[in-house]
Short mmCIF file of the C-alpha atoms (twelve columns), coordinates in Angstrom:
data_MODEL
# 
_entry.id   MODEL 
# 
loop_
_atom_site.group_PDB 
_atom_site.id 
_atom_site.type_symbol 
_atom_site.label_atom_id 
_atom_site.label_alt_id 
_atom_site.label_comp_id 
_atom_site.label_asym_id 
_atom_site.label_seq_id 
_atom_site.Cartn_x 
_atom_site.Cartn_y 
_atom_site.Cartn_z 
_atom_site.pdbx_PDB_model_num 
ATOM 1   C CA . MET A 1   90.894  -26.512 180.558 1 
ATOM 2   C CA . ASN A 2   90.871  -30.683 181.013 1 
ATOM 3   C CA . ASN A 3   88.351  -29.997 184.004 1 
ATOM 4   C CA . PHE A 4   85.758  -28.426 182.930 1 
ATOM 5   C CA . THR A 5   85.943  -30.473 179.126 1 
ATOM 6   C CA . ASN A 6   85.124  -33.386 181.150 1 
ATOM 7   C CA . LEU A 7   82.322  -32.036 182.558 1 
ATOM 8   C CA . HIS A 8   80.521  -30.441 179.732 1 
ATOM 9   C CA . ASP A 9   81.101  -34.508 177.991 1 
ATOM 10  C CA . GLN A 10  79.346  -35.353 181.466 1 
ATOM 11  C CA . LYS A 11  76.603  -33.208 180.643 1 
ATOM 12  C CA . THR A 12  75.543  -33.292 176.828 1 
ATOM 13  C CA . CYS A 13  72.384  -31.982 177.454 1 
ATOM 14  C CA . LYS A 14  72.967  -28.644 178.473 1 
ATOM 15  C CA . LYS A 15  75.984  -27.138 178.464 1 
ATOM 16  C CA . PRO A 16  77.434  -26.592 182.131 1 
ATOM 17  C CA . LYS A 17  77.442  -23.532 183.717 1 
ATOM 18  C CA . ILE A 18  79.645  -21.444 185.495 1 
ATOM 19  C CA . LEU A 19  79.611  -18.582 187.910 1 
ATOM 20  C CA . ILE A 20  82.697  -15.964 188.014 1 
ATOM 21  C CA . ILE A 21  83.167  -14.374 190.570 1 
ATOM 22  C CA . SER A 22  85.074  -10.616 189.808 1 
ATOM 23  C CA . SER A 23  88.769  -9.524  191.794 1 
ATOM 24  C CA . ALA A 24  86.430  -6.769  193.083 1 
ATOM 25  C CA . PRO A 25  84.332  -4.058  193.287 1 
ATOM 26  C CA . ILE A 26  84.540  -1.818  190.133 1 
ATOM 27  C CA . THR A 27  85.254  1.668   191.292 1 
ATOM 28  C CA . PRO A 28  87.502  4.598   189.397 1 
ATOM 29  C CA . TYR A 29  90.144  3.099   191.447 1 
ATOM 30  C CA . SER A 30  90.474  -0.608  190.595 1 
ATOM 31  C CA . SER A 31  92.512  -2.012  188.208 1 
ATOM 32  C CA . GLY A 32  89.758  -3.350  186.506 1 
ATOM 33  C CA . TYR A 33  88.062  -0.008  186.057 1 
ATOM 34  C CA . HIS A 34  89.468  1.036   182.305 1 
ATOM 35  C CA . VAL A 35  89.857  -2.526  180.655 1 
ATOM 36  C CA . LYS A 36  86.664  -2.641  178.176 1 
ATOM 37  C CA . GLY A 37  85.398  -6.537  177.223 1 
ATOM 38  C CA . ARG A 38  85.907  -9.410  179.115 1 
ATOM 39  C CA . GLN A 39  89.394  -11.107 180.238 1 
ATOM 40  C CA . PRO A 40  90.464  -13.642 177.210 1 
ATOM 41  C CA . ILE A 41  90.156  -16.493 179.971 1 
ATOM 42  C CA . ILE A 42  86.365  -15.785 180.558 1 
ATOM 43  C CA . GLU A 43  86.127  -14.990 176.646 1 
ATOM 44  C CA . ARG A 44  87.388  -18.617 175.158 1 
ATOM 45  C CA . LEU A 45  84.863  -20.119 178.334 1 
ATOM 46  C CA . THR A 46  81.898  -18.353 177.236 1 
ATOM 47  C CA . GLN A 47  82.805  -20.521 173.759 1 
ATOM 48  C CA . ILE A 48  82.191  -23.611 175.393 1 
ATOM 49  C CA . TYR A 49  80.556  -22.998 178.489 1 
ATOM 50  C CA . ASP A 50  77.016  -21.142 179.710 1 
ATOM 51  C CA . VAL A 51  78.765  -17.903 181.735 1 
ATOM 52  C CA . VAL A 52  77.746  -16.056 184.423 1 
ATOM 53  C CA . PRO A 53  80.030  -12.806 185.598 1 
ATOM 54  C CA . TRP A 54  79.130  -11.037 188.913 1 
ATOM 55  C CA . GLY A 55  80.428  -8.216  190.324 1 
ATOM 56  C CA . TRP A 56  79.716  -4.774  191.812 1 
ATOM 57  C CA . THR A 57  79.287  -1.890  189.812 1 
ATOM 58  C CA . ARG A 58  76.454  0.003   191.294 1 
ATOM 59  C CA . ARG A 59  79.784  2.574   192.670 1 
ATOM 60  C CA . ARG A 60  81.762  2.103   189.685 1 
ATOM 61  C CA . GLU A 61  82.391  6.241   189.708 1 
ATOM 62  C CA . LEU A 62  82.873  7.135   193.237 1 
ATOM 63  C CA . PRO A 63  86.878  7.630   193.729 1 
ATOM 64  C CA . ILE A 64  86.610  5.443   196.343 1 
ATOM 65  C CA . SER A 65  89.329  2.125   196.789 1 
ATOM 66  C CA . PHE A 66  86.841  -0.893  197.035 1 
ATOM 67  C CA . LYS A 67  87.508  -1.703  200.819 1 
ATOM 68  C CA . HIS A 68  85.257  1.199   201.291 1 
ATOM 69  C CA . VAL A 69  82.500  -0.246  198.983 1 
ATOM 70  C CA . TYR A 70  82.518  -2.881  201.131 1 
ATOM 71  C CA . LEU A 71  82.310  -0.010  204.427 1 
ATOM 72  C CA . LEU A 72  79.255  1.522   202.308 1 
ATOM 73  C CA . ASP A 73  76.978  -1.955  199.856 1 
ATOM 74  C CA . GLY A 74  78.672  -4.437  202.632 1 
ATOM 75  C CA . LEU A 75  75.629  -6.875  203.084 1 
ATOM 76  C CA . PRO A 76  73.826  -5.831  199.128 1 
ATOM 77  C CA . ILE A 77  76.978  -7.288  198.106 1 
ATOM 78  C CA . PHE A 78  76.609  -10.653 200.093 1 
ATOM 79  C CA . LEU A 79  72.948  -11.099 199.852 1 
ATOM 80  C CA . GLY A 80  73.287  -10.493 196.372 1 
ATOM 81  C CA . LEU A 81  76.019  -12.419 195.525 1 
ATOM 82  C CA . THR A 82  74.082  -15.341 197.701 1 
ATOM 83  C CA . ARG A 83  70.182  -15.073 195.783 1 
ATOM 84  C CA . CYS A 84  72.870  -15.542 192.700 1 
ATOM 85  C CA . ILE A 85  74.612  -18.903 193.671 1 
ATOM 86  C CA . LEU A 86  71.187  -20.636 195.161 1 
ATOM 87  C CA . ARG A 87  68.875  -19.649 192.412 1 
ATOM 88  C CA . GLY A 88  71.734  -20.381 189.780 1 
ATOM 89  C CA . ARG A 89  71.954  -24.013 189.940 1 
ATOM 90  C CA . PHE A 90  75.251  -23.743 188.456 1 
ATOM 91  C CA . ASP A 91  78.198  -27.042 187.645 1 
ATOM 92  C CA . VAL A 92  80.921  -24.976 189.191 1 
ATOM 93  C CA . ILE A 93  82.031  -21.549 191.054 1 
ATOM 94  C CA . ILE A 94  85.154  -19.574 190.189 1 
ATOM 95  C CA . THR A 95  86.005  -17.220 192.358 1 
ATOM 96  C CA . THR A 96  89.039  -14.398 193.885 1 
ATOM 97  C CA . GLY A 97  90.523  -15.892 197.395 1 
ATOM 98  C CA . ILE A 98  90.711  -12.549 200.616 1 
ATOM 99  C CA . PRO A 99  90.872  -9.325  200.043 1 
ATOM 100 C CA . VAL A 100 87.810  -9.870  198.002 1 
ATOM 101 C CA . LEU A 101 85.713  -11.238 199.988 1 
ATOM 102 C CA . GLU A 102 82.617  -12.174 197.359 1 
ATOM 103 C CA . SER A 103 84.870  -14.823 198.749 1 
ATOM 104 C CA . ILE A 104 83.979  -15.830 201.583 1 
ATOM 105 C CA . PRO A 105 79.823  -16.289 200.927 1 
ATOM 106 C CA . ALA A 106 80.351  -17.984 197.791 1 
ATOM 107 C CA . PHE A 107 82.903  -20.561 199.534 1 
ATOM 108 C CA . ILE A 108 80.463  -21.874 201.995 1 
ATOM 109 C CA . LEU A 109 77.836  -21.611 200.035 1 
ATOM 110 C CA . ALA A 110 79.797  -23.647 196.355 1 
ATOM 111 C CA . LYS A 111 80.924  -26.493 199.645 1 
ATOM 112 C CA . LEU A 112 77.038  -26.859 201.517 1 
ATOM 113 C CA . LEU A 113 75.446  -26.727 197.655 1 
ATOM 114 C CA . ARG A 114 78.123  -29.521 196.402 1 
ATOM 115 C CA . ILE A 115 79.559  -27.121 193.775 1 
ATOM 116 C CA . PRO A 116 83.007  -27.619 192.710 1 
ATOM 117 C CA . ILE A 117 85.033  -23.925 193.887 1 
ATOM 118 C CA . ILE A 118 87.926  -22.581 191.566 1 
ATOM 119 C CA . VAL A 119 90.172  -20.416 193.249 1 
ATOM 120 C CA . ARG A 120 92.102  -17.712 191.700 1 
ATOM 121 C CA . GLU A 121 95.456  -16.585 193.596 1 
ATOM 122 C CA . THR A 122 97.763  -14.348 192.731 1 
ATOM 123 C CA . HIS A 123 99.331  -14.300 196.214 1 
ATOM 124 C CA . TRP A 124 103.641 -15.309 196.424 1 
ATOM 125 C CA . TYR A 125 104.011 -13.404 199.994 1 
ATOM 126 C CA . TRP A 126 101.192 -12.080 202.183 1 
ATOM 127 C CA . PRO A 127 101.488 -8.561  203.618 1 
ATOM 128 C CA . ASN A 128 102.671 -8.592  207.667 1 
ATOM 129 C CA . THR A 129 99.333  -6.106  208.461 1 
ATOM 130 C CA . LEU A 130 96.543  -6.696  210.568 1 
ATOM 131 C CA . VAL A 131 93.604  -7.324  209.112 1 
ATOM 132 C CA . ALA A 132 96.331  -9.485  206.678 1 
ATOM 133 C CA . LYS A 133 97.014  -12.547 209.013 1 
ATOM 134 C CA . LEU A 134 93.226  -12.448 210.791 1 
ATOM 135 C CA . ALA A 135 92.583  -12.774 206.993 1 
ATOM 136 C CA . TRP A 136 94.887  -15.431 206.263 1 
ATOM 137 C CA . PRO A 137 93.394  -18.095 207.922 1 
ATOM 138 C CA . ILE A 138 90.661  -18.012 205.962 1 
ATOM 139 C CA . ASN A 139 92.188  -17.508 203.216 1 
ATOM 140 C CA . LYS A 140 94.238  -20.606 203.564 1 
ATOM 141 C CA . LEU A 141 91.746  -22.390 204.650 1 
ATOM 142 C CA . MET A 142 90.173  -21.613 201.103 1 
ATOM 143 C CA . CYS A 143 92.221  -22.404 198.943 1 
ATOM 144 C CA . SER A 144 93.416  -25.745 201.119 1 
ATOM 145 C CA . ASN A 145 90.135  -26.614 200.228 1 
ATOM 146 C CA . ALA A 146 89.067  -25.765 197.192 1 
ATOM 147 C CA . THR A 147 88.472  -28.031 193.755 1 
ATOM 148 C CA . LEU A 148 91.176  -26.422 191.992 1 
ATOM 149 C CA . VAL A 149 93.657  -22.841 193.076 1 
ATOM 150 C CA . ILE A 150 94.589  -21.530 189.714 1 
ATOM 151 C CA . CYS A 151 97.727  -18.850 189.812 1 
ATOM 152 C CA . PRO A 152 99.261  -16.311 187.351 1 
ATOM 153 C CA . GLY A 153 102.327 -17.610 187.221 1 
ATOM 154 C CA . LYS A 154 105.137 -19.208 188.450 1 
ATOM 155 C CA . ARG A 155 105.672 -17.054 191.795 1 
ATOM 156 C CA . ALA A 156 102.411 -17.546 192.806 1 
ATOM 157 C CA . TYR A 157 102.353 -20.920 191.549 1 
ATOM 158 C CA . THR A 158 105.366 -21.963 194.041 1 
ATOM 159 C CA . TYR A 159 104.028 -19.915 196.635 1 
ATOM 160 C CA . TRP A 160 101.481 -22.294 197.724 1 
ATOM 161 C CA . ARG A 161 102.795 -25.181 196.309 1 
ATOM 162 C CA . LEU A 162 105.498 -24.865 199.677 1 
ATOM 163 C CA . LEU A 163 102.060 -24.127 201.419 1 
ATOM 164 C CA . GLY A 164 100.332 -27.777 201.117 1 
ATOM 165 C CA . ILE A 165 98.591  -27.325 198.379 1 
ATOM 166 C CA . PRO A 166 99.141  -30.639 196.156 1 
ATOM 167 C CA . LYS A 167 99.960  -30.165 192.516 1 
ATOM 168 C CA . GLU A 168 97.289  -31.905 191.069 1 
ATOM 169 C CA . LYS A 169 94.771  -29.148 192.956 1 
ATOM 170 C CA . ILE A 170 96.774  -26.042 191.819 1 
ATOM 171 C CA . LYS A 171 97.739  -24.690 187.799 1 
ATOM 172 C CA . ILE A 172 98.931  -21.942 186.725 1 
ATOM 173 C CA . VAL A 173 96.468  -20.089 184.064 1 
ATOM 174 C CA . HIS A 174 97.332  -16.689 183.127 1 
ATOM 175 C CA . PHE A 175 94.096  -15.497 183.440 1 
ATOM 176 C CA . TYR A 176 94.720  -11.653 184.142 1 
ATOM 177 C CA . THR A 177 95.490  -10.490 180.806 1 
ATOM 178 C CA . SER A 178 93.405  -6.969  180.433 1 
ATOM 179 C CA . VAL A 179 92.339  -6.426  177.133 1 
ATOM 180 C CA . LEU A 180 92.432  -2.455  176.145 1 
ATOM 181 C CA . GLN A 181 90.788  -0.485  174.291 1 
ATOM 182 C CA . PRO A 182 91.826  3.049   174.199 1 
ATOM 183 C CA . THR A 183 89.682  4.938   172.365 1 
ATOM 184 C CA . PRO A 184 90.829  7.747   169.822 1 
ATOM 185 C CA . GLU A 185 91.155  10.814  172.690 1 
ATOM 186 C CA . ASN A 186 93.311  8.459   174.330 1 
ATOM 187 C CA . VAL A 187 95.658  8.380   171.466 1 
ATOM 188 C CA . GLU A 188 95.876  12.254  170.928 1 
ATOM 189 C CA . PHE A 189 96.791  13.015  174.521 1 
ATOM 190 C CA . ALA A 190 99.146  10.578  174.581 1 
ATOM 191 C CA . LYS A 191 100.479 12.346  171.465 1 
ATOM 192 C CA . ARG A 192 100.482 15.239  172.730 1 
ATOM 193 C CA . LEU A 193 101.777 14.260  176.395 1 
ATOM 194 C CA . ARG A 194 104.705 12.697  174.700 1 
ATOM 195 C CA . ALA A 195 104.996 16.645  172.362 1 
ATOM 196 C CA . GLU A 196 105.294 18.320  175.624 1 
ATOM 197 C CA . PHE A 197 108.625 16.814  176.815 1 
ATOM 198 C CA . ASP A 198 109.710 16.134  173.879 1 
ATOM 199 C CA . ASP A 199 113.804 17.146  174.915 1 
ATOM 200 C CA . LYS A 200 113.192 15.407  178.626 1 
ATOM 201 C CA . VAL A 201 114.388 12.229  180.028 1 
ATOM 202 C CA . ILE A 202 110.868 11.033  180.914 1 
ATOM 203 C CA . VAL A 203 110.570 8.633   184.570 1 
ATOM 204 C CA . LEU A 204 107.714 6.638   183.607 1 
ATOM 205 C CA . TYR A 205 104.793 5.881   185.867 1 
ATOM 206 C CA . PHE A 206 101.467 4.380   184.560 1 
ATOM 207 C CA . GLY A 207 99.495  2.358   187.150 1 
ATOM 208 C CA . ARG A 208 96.968  3.077   190.308 1 
ATOM 209 C CA . LEU A 209 98.276  4.853   192.998 1 
ATOM 210 C CA . ILE A 210 98.170  2.477   196.200 1 
ATOM 211 C CA . LYS A 211 100.295 2.047   199.157 1 
ATOM 212 C CA . LYS A 212 101.741 -1.827  197.290 1 
ATOM 213 C CA . LYS A 213 102.882 -0.249  194.903 1 
ATOM 214 C CA . GLY A 214 105.428 1.802   196.253 1 
ATOM 215 C CA . VAL A 215 105.158 4.398   194.274 1 
ATOM 216 C CA . ASP A 216 106.502 6.617   197.027 1 
ATOM 217 C CA . TYR A 217 109.963 4.894   196.935 1 
ATOM 218 C CA . LEU A 218 109.839 6.269   193.238 1 
ATOM 219 C CA . ILE A 219 109.656 10.205  194.175 1 
ATOM 220 C CA . LYS A 220 112.693 9.920   196.555 1 
ATOM 221 C CA . ALA A 221 114.637 7.840   193.702 1 
ATOM 222 C CA . PHE A 222 113.617 11.145  192.049 1 
ATOM 223 C CA . ALA A 223 114.754 13.136  193.949 1 
ATOM 224 C CA . LYS A 224 117.674 12.763  193.895 1 
ATOM 225 C CA . LEU A 225 117.822 11.962  190.172 1 
ATOM 226 C CA . GLU A 226 116.957 15.555  189.557 1 
ATOM 227 C CA . ARG A 227 119.167 17.344  191.983 1 
ATOM 228 C CA . GLU A 228 121.833 15.695  188.777 1 
ATOM 229 C CA . PHE A 229 120.141 16.120  186.054 1 
ATOM 230 C CA . GLU A 230 119.101 19.307  184.412 1 
ATOM 231 C CA . ASN A 231 116.327 17.792  182.387 1 
ATOM 232 C CA . ILE A 232 114.573 15.493  183.776 1 
ATOM 233 C CA . VAL A 233 110.783 14.685  184.629 1 
ATOM 234 C CA . LEU A 234 108.808 11.861  185.898 1 
ATOM 235 C CA . ILE A 235 105.411 10.939  184.563 1 
ATOM 236 C CA . ILE A 236 102.979 9.619   187.057 1 
ATOM 237 C CA . ALA A 237 100.050 8.558   184.557 1 
ATOM 238 C CA . GLY A 238 98.231  6.374   187.074 1 
ATOM 239 C CA . ASP A 239 94.989  7.121   189.633 1 
ATOM 240 C CA . GLY A 240 94.652  5.950   192.978 1 
ATOM 241 C CA . PRO A 241 93.669  7.063   196.867 1 
ATOM 242 C CA . GLU A 242 97.144  7.716   197.735 1 
ATOM 243 C CA . ARG A 243 97.956  10.654  194.640 1 
ATOM 244 C CA . GLN A 244 97.444  13.700  197.152 1 
ATOM 245 C CA . ASN A 245 100.046 11.306  199.430 1 
ATOM 246 C CA . LEU A 246 102.404 11.436  196.818 1 
ATOM 247 C CA . GLU A 247 101.570 15.111  195.263 1 
ATOM 248 C CA . ASN A 248 102.636 16.755  199.130 1 
ATOM 249 C CA . LEU A 249 105.757 14.002  199.076 1 
ATOM 250 C CA . CYS A 250 106.510 15.955  195.415 1 
ATOM 251 C CA . GLY A 251 106.390 19.104  197.761 1 
ATOM 252 C CA . GLU A 252 107.566 18.207  200.905 1 
ATOM 253 C CA . LEU A 253 110.656 16.935  198.576 1 
ATOM 254 C CA . LYS A 254 111.109 20.021  196.340 1 
ATOM 255 C CA . VAL A 255 109.932 18.199  192.519 1 
ATOM 256 C CA . LYS A 256 106.666 19.732  192.663 1 
ATOM 257 C CA . LYS A 257 107.795 20.769  189.275 1 
ATOM 258 C CA . ARG A 258 109.266 18.112  187.368 1 
ATOM 259 C CA . CYS A 259 106.487 15.265  189.025 1 
ATOM 260 C CA . PHE A 260 103.088 15.536  186.453 1 
ATOM 261 C CA . TYR A 261 99.904  13.631  187.222 1 
ATOM 262 C CA . ARG A 262 98.419  12.895  184.202 1 
ATOM 263 C CA . GLY A 263 95.636  10.519  185.468 1 
ATOM 264 C CA . TYR A 264 94.576  7.245   183.448 1 
ATOM 265 C CA . THR A 265 96.417  7.565   179.906 1 
# 
């Protein structure tokens, strides 16, 4: 926080104004959909600075991935963000790198307006897909020319240091600590779920059902265990665009009767 503190000291007449761009458009398949309230880093910054969170929530209740939101709302997203930055008179912009596409106009405008920009980077490897290969030069350019790169852990930090980011321009900041607020209904549902399988050995998966999570490997491994143990079940607590494919895989492996999809819990 030292960089921010120095900025505050220099401008004692008013609080420095910080724009924080959310990780991606929010949908039911987004990691932040069920997080209530702000992340701790935003709460801490809000106590000292004038913090303006910016995120796209128009498709919040539509069960699609954030990538599909860009196809539907790409133009209004970019126009809205551009308007926000031009009118906001921000002292600092904090954004996430690709695949969050809002980072591109944010980076360009920050450079044109000479606003310090901080890039939050979680990658500790780069995917080997065609889209990822095309996006790599852009993301590398943004990180190399950002005022500061912050990573949530040592693996991402080491990855970007090896890619040439100077030590003085990269820090470890635990910005992805979630604050979950379970409701009484959530707690009661969890108790009923545990009671339902009280005499079973439970293999539990908790998270989004997206390709990079590798839930298909878990199901294939479970299919092997299922042939050896009679009292074992797999509970999948989560949802996402891969759910139907995973349910089909359970059917193909003949473990559908022992795999239970419970959605978000």
